[in-house]
mmCIF file of C-alpha atoms in Angstrom:
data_model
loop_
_atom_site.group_PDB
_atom_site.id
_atom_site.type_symbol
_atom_site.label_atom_id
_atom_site.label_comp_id
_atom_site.label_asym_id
_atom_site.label_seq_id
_atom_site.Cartn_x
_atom_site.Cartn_y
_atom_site.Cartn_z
ATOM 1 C CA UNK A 5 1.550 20.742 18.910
ATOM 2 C CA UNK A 6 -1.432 19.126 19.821
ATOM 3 C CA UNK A 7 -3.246 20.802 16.386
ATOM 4 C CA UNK A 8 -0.037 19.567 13.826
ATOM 5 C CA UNK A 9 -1.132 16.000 15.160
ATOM 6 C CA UNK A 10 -4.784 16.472 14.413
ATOM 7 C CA UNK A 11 -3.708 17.877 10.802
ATOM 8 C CA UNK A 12 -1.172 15.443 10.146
ATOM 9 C CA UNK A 13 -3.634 12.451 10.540
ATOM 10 C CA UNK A 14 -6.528 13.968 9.156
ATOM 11 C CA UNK A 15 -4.269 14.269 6.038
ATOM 12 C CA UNK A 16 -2.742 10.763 6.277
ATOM 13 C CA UNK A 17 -7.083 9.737 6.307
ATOM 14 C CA UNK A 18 -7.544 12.304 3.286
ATOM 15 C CA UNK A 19 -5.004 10.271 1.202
ATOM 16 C CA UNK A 20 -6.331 6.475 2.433
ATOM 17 C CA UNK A 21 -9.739 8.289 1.640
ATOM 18 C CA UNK A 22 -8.349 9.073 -1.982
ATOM 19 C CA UNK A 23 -6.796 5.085 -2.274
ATOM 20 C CA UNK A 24 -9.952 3.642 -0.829
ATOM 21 C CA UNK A 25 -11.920 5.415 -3.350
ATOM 22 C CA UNK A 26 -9.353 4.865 -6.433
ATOM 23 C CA UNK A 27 -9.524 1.225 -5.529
ATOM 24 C CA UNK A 28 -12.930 0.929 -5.595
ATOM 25 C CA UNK A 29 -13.716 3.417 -8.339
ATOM 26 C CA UNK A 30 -10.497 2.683 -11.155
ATOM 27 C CA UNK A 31 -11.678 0.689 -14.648
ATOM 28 C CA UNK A 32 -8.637 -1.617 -14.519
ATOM 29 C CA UNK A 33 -6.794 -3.640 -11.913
ATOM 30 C CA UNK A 34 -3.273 -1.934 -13.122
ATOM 31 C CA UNK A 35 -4.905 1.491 -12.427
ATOM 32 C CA UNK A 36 -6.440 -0.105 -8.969
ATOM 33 C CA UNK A 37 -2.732 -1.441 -7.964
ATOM 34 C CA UNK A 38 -1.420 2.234 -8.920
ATOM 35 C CA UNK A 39 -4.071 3.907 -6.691
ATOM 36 C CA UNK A 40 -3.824 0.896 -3.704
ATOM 37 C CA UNK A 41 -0.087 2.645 -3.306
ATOM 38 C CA UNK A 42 -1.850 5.742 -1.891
ATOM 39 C CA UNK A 43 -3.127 4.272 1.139
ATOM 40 C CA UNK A 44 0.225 2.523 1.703
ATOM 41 C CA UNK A 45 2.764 5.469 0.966
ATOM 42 C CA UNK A 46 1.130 8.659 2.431
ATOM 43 C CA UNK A 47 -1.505 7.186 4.402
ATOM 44 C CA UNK A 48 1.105 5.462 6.209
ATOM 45 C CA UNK A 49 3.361 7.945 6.781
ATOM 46 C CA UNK A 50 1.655 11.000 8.134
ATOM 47 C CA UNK A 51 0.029 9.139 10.762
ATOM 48 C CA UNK A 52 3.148 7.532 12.061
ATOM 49 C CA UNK A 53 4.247 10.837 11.867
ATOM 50 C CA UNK A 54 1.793 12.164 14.064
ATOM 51 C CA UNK A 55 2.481 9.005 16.164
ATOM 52 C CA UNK A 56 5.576 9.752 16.605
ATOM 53 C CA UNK A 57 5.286 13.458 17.695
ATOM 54 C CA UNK A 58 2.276 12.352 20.041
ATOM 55 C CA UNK A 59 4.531 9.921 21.625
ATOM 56 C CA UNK A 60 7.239 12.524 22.117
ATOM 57 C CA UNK A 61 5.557 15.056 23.674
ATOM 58 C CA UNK A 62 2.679 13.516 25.471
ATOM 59 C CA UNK A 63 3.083 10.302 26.574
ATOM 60 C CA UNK A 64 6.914 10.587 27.113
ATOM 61 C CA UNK A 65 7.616 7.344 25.650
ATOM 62 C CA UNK A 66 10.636 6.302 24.152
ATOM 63 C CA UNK A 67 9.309 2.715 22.832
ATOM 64 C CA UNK A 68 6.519 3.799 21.362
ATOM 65 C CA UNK A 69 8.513 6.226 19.098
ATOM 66 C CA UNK A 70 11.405 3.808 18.282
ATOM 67 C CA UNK A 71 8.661 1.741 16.642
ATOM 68 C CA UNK A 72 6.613 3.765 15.146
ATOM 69 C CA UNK A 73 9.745 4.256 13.039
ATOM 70 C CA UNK A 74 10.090 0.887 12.335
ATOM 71 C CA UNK A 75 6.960 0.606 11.447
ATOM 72 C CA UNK A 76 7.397 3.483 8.834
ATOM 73 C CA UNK A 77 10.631 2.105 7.883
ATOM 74 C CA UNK A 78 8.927 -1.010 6.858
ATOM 75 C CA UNK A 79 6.427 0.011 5.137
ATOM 76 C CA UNK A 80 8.569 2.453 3.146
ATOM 77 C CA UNK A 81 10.806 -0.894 2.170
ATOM 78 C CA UNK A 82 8.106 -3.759 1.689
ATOM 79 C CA UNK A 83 5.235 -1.591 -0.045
ATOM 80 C CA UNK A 84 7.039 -1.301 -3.113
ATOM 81 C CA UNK A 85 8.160 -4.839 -3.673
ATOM 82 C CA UNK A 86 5.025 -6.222 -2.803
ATOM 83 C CA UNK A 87 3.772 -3.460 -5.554
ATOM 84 C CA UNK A 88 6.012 -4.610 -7.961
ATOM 85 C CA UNK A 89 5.640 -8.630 -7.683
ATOM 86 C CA UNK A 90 1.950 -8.515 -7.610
ATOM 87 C CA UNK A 91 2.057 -6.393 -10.933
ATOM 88 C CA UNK A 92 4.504 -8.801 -12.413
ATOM 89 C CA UNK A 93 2.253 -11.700 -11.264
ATOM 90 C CA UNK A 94 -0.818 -10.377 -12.441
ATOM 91 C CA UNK A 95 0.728 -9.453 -15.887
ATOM 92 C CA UNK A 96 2.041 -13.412 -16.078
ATOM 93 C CA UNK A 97 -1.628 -14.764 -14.853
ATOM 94 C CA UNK A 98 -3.176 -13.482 -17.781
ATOM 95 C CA UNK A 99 -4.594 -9.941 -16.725
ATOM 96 C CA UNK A 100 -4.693 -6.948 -19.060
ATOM 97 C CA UNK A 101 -5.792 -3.197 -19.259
ATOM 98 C CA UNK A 102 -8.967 -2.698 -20.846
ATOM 99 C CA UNK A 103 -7.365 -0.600 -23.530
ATOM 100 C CA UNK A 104 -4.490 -0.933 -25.893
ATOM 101 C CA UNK A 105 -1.219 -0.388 -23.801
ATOM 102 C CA UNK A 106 0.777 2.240 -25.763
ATOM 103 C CA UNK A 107 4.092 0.551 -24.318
ATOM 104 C CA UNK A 108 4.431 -3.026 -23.508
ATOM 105 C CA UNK A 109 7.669 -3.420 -22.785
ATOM 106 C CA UNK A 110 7.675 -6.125 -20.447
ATOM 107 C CA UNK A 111 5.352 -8.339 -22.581
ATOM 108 C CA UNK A 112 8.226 -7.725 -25.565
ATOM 109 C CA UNK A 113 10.481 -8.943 -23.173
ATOM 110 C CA UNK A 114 8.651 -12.073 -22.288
ATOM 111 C CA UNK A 115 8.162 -13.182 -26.310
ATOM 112 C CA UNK A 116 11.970 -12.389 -26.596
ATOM 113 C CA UNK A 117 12.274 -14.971 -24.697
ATOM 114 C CA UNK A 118 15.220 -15.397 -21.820
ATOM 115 C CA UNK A 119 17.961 -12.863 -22.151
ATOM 116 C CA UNK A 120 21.613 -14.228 -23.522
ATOM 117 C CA UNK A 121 24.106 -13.865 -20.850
ATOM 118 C CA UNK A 122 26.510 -12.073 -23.069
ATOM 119 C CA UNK A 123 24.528 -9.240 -24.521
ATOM 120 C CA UNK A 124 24.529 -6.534 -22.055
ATOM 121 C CA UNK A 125 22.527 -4.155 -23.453
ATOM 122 C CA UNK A 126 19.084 -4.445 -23.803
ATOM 123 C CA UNK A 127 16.943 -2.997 -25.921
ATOM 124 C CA UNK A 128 15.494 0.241 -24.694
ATOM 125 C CA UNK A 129 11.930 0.582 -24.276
ATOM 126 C CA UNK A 130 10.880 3.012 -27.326
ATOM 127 C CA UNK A 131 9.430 6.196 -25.971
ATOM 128 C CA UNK A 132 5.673 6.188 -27.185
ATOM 129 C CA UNK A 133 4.051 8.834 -26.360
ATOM 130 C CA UNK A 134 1.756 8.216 -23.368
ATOM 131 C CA UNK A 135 -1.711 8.773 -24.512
ATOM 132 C CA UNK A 136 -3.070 5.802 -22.556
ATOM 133 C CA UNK A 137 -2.475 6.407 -18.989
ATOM 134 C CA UNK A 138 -2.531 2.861 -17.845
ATOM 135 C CA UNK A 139 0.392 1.929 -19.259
ATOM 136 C CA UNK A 140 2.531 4.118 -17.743
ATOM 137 C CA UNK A 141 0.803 3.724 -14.702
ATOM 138 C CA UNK A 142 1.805 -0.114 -14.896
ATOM 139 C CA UNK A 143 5.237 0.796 -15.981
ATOM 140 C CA UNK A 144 5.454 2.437 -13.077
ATOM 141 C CA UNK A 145 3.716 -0.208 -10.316
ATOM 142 C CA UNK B 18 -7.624 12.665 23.842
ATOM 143 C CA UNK B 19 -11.037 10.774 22.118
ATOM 144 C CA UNK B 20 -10.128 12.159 18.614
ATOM 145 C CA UNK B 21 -7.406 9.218 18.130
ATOM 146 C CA UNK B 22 -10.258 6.920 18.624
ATOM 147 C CA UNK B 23 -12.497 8.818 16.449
ATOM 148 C CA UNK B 24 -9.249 8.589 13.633
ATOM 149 C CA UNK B 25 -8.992 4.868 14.301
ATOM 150 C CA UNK B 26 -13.146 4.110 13.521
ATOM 151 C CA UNK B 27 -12.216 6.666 10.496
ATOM 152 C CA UNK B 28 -9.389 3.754 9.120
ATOM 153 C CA UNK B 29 -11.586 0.858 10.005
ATOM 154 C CA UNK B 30 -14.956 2.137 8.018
ATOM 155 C CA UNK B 31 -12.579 2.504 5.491
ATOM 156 C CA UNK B 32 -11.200 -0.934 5.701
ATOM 157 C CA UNK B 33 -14.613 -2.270 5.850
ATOM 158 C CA UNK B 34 -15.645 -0.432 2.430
ATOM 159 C CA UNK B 35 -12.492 -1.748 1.159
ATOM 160 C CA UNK B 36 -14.089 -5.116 1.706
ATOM 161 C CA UNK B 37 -16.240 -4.608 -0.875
ATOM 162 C CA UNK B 38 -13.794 -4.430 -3.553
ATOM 163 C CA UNK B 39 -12.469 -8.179 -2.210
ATOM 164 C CA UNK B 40 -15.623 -9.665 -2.573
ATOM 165 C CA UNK B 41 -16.363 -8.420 -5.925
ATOM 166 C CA UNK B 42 -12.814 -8.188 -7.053
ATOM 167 C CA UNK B 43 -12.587 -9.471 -11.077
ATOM 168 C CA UNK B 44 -9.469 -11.139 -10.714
ATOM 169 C CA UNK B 45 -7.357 -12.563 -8.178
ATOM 170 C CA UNK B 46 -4.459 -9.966 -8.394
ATOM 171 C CA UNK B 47 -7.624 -7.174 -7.573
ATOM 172 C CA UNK B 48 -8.634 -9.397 -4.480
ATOM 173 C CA UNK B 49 -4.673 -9.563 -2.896
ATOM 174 C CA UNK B 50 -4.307 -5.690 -3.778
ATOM 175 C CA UNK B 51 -7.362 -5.335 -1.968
ATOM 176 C CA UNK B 52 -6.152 -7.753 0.949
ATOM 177 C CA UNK B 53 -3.481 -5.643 1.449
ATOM 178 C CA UNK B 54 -4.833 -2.077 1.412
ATOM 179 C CA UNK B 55 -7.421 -3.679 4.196
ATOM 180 C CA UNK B 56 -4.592 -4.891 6.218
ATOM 181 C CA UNK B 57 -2.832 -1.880 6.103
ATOM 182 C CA UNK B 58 -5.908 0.562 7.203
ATOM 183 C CA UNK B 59 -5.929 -1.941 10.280
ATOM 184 C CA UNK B 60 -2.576 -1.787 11.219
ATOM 185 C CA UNK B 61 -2.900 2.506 11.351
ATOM 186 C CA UNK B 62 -6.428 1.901 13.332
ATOM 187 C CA UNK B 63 -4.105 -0.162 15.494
ATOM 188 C CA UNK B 64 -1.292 2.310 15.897
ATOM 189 C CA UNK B 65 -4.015 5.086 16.607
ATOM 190 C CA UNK B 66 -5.532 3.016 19.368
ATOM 191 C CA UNK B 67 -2.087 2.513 20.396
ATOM 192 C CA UNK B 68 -1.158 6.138 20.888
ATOM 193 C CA UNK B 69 -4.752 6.274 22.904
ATOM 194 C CA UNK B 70 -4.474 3.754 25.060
ATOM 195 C CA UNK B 71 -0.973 4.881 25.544
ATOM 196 C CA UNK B 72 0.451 0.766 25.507
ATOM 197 C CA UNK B 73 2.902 -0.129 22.961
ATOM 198 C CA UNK B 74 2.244 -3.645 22.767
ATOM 199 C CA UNK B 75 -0.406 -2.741 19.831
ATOM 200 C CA UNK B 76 2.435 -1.411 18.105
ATOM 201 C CA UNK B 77 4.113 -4.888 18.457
ATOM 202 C CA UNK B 78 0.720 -6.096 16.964
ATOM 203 C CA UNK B 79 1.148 -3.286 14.187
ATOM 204 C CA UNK B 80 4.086 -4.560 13.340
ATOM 205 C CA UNK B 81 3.743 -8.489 12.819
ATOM 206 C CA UNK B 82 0.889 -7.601 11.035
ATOM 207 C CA UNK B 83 2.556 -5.468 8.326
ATOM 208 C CA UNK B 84 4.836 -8.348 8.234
ATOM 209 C CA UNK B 85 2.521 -10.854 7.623
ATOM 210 C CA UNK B 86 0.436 -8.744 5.757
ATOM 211 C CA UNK B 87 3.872 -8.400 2.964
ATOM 212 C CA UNK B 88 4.495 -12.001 2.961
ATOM 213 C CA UNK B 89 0.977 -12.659 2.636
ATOM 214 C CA UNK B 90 1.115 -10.579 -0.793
ATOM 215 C CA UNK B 91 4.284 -11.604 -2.118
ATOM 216 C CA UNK B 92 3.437 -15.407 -1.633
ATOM 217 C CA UNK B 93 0.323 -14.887 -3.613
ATOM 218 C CA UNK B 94 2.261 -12.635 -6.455
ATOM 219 C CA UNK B 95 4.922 -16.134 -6.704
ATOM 220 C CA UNK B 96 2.234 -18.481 -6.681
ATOM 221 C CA UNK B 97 0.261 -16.455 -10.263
ATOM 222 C CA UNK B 98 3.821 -16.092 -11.536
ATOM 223 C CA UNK B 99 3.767 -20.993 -11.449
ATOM 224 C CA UNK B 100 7.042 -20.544 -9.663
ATOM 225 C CA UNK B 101 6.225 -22.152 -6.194
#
């Protein structure tokens, strides 16, 4: 038991190794925001994970396990909305990829202009074909 | 038993790398990204030294950090969007 903690951390530091490296490493700040959700997705997890187990079967501590799943609970909720409105924000301040986006769907949506309360359905996004990575990978964030 | 420890100086040399990218950070959204991944490497240092010191009131620390940590980001994200 004592070796699945060891491996579960040293795999939560291998993916906050990958993040911390993507952040620093990434040409764009959409592709830095995609890789930042490494270090807050699986980073997180496996070591409260291994948190979890350690507190089960070493230390005997009911407490310390009943937060560590908050803790993962948390994260699992708040990462992606803080993802999400700093992409938005970021987009609105001004910043863009260094490429050409291949789909810009959001900045169509913002010369559109407010949507009409009666028409329901929007206008899909058309389905360019991703050659530029970064758009998808804001799409996505 | 000292491995946890040696975990937890792993996450904060990472966090103080990540530094880097917060002082040299182009924009601002790059800087609160960056704010964030640091405060988040902390907070699992802090669990890890948790689980080795074997008290849970680091996890309580843990905890209102992550907290302020999100409200920290998503009050800078409203403020670039003009709406506050």
């Amino acid at each position: 038991m004592r070796i699945v903690i060891d491996v579960l951390i040293v795999l939560s530091i291998f993916f906050a190794f990958a993040g911390v490296v993507g952040l620093l490493r990434m040409p764009d700040t959409f592709c830095r925001m995609q890789s930042s959700t490494n270090v807050t997705t699986f980073g997180v997890l496996f070591v409260l994970i291994g948190g979890f187990l350690y507190a089960l079967f070493y230390l005997h501590n009911g407490e310390m396990m009943v937060k560590c799943v908050i803790l993962a609970v948390f994260y699992f909720v708040t990462s992606p909305i803080a993802g999400h409105a700093i992409a938005q924000a970021a987009y609105l301040h001004g910043v863009r990829s260094e490429k050409k986006m291949a789909c810009d769907a959001y900045g169509e949506d913002l010369k559109k202009g407010p949507p009409q309360p009666q028409s329901a359905e929007e206008p899909a996004a058309e389905a360019a074909p991703a050659q530029d990575e970064t758009a998808k990978e804001e799409s996505e964030t | 038993m000292s491995e946890l420890l040696f975990f937890a100086i792993c996450f904060v040399a990472m966090a103080l790398v990540l530094a880097a990218r917060f002082v040299v950070g182009p924009s601002v959204a790059d800087r609160a990204v960056a704010g964030d991944c640091v405060e988040t490497l902390t907070d699992m240092a802090m669990v890890l030294f948790a689980l080795y010191s074997g008290r849970a009131i680091y996890l309580d620390i843990a905890l209102v950090t992550a907290l302020l940590g999100f409200i920290g980001t998503t009050l800078i994200a409203k403020y670039l969007e003009g709406k506050l």
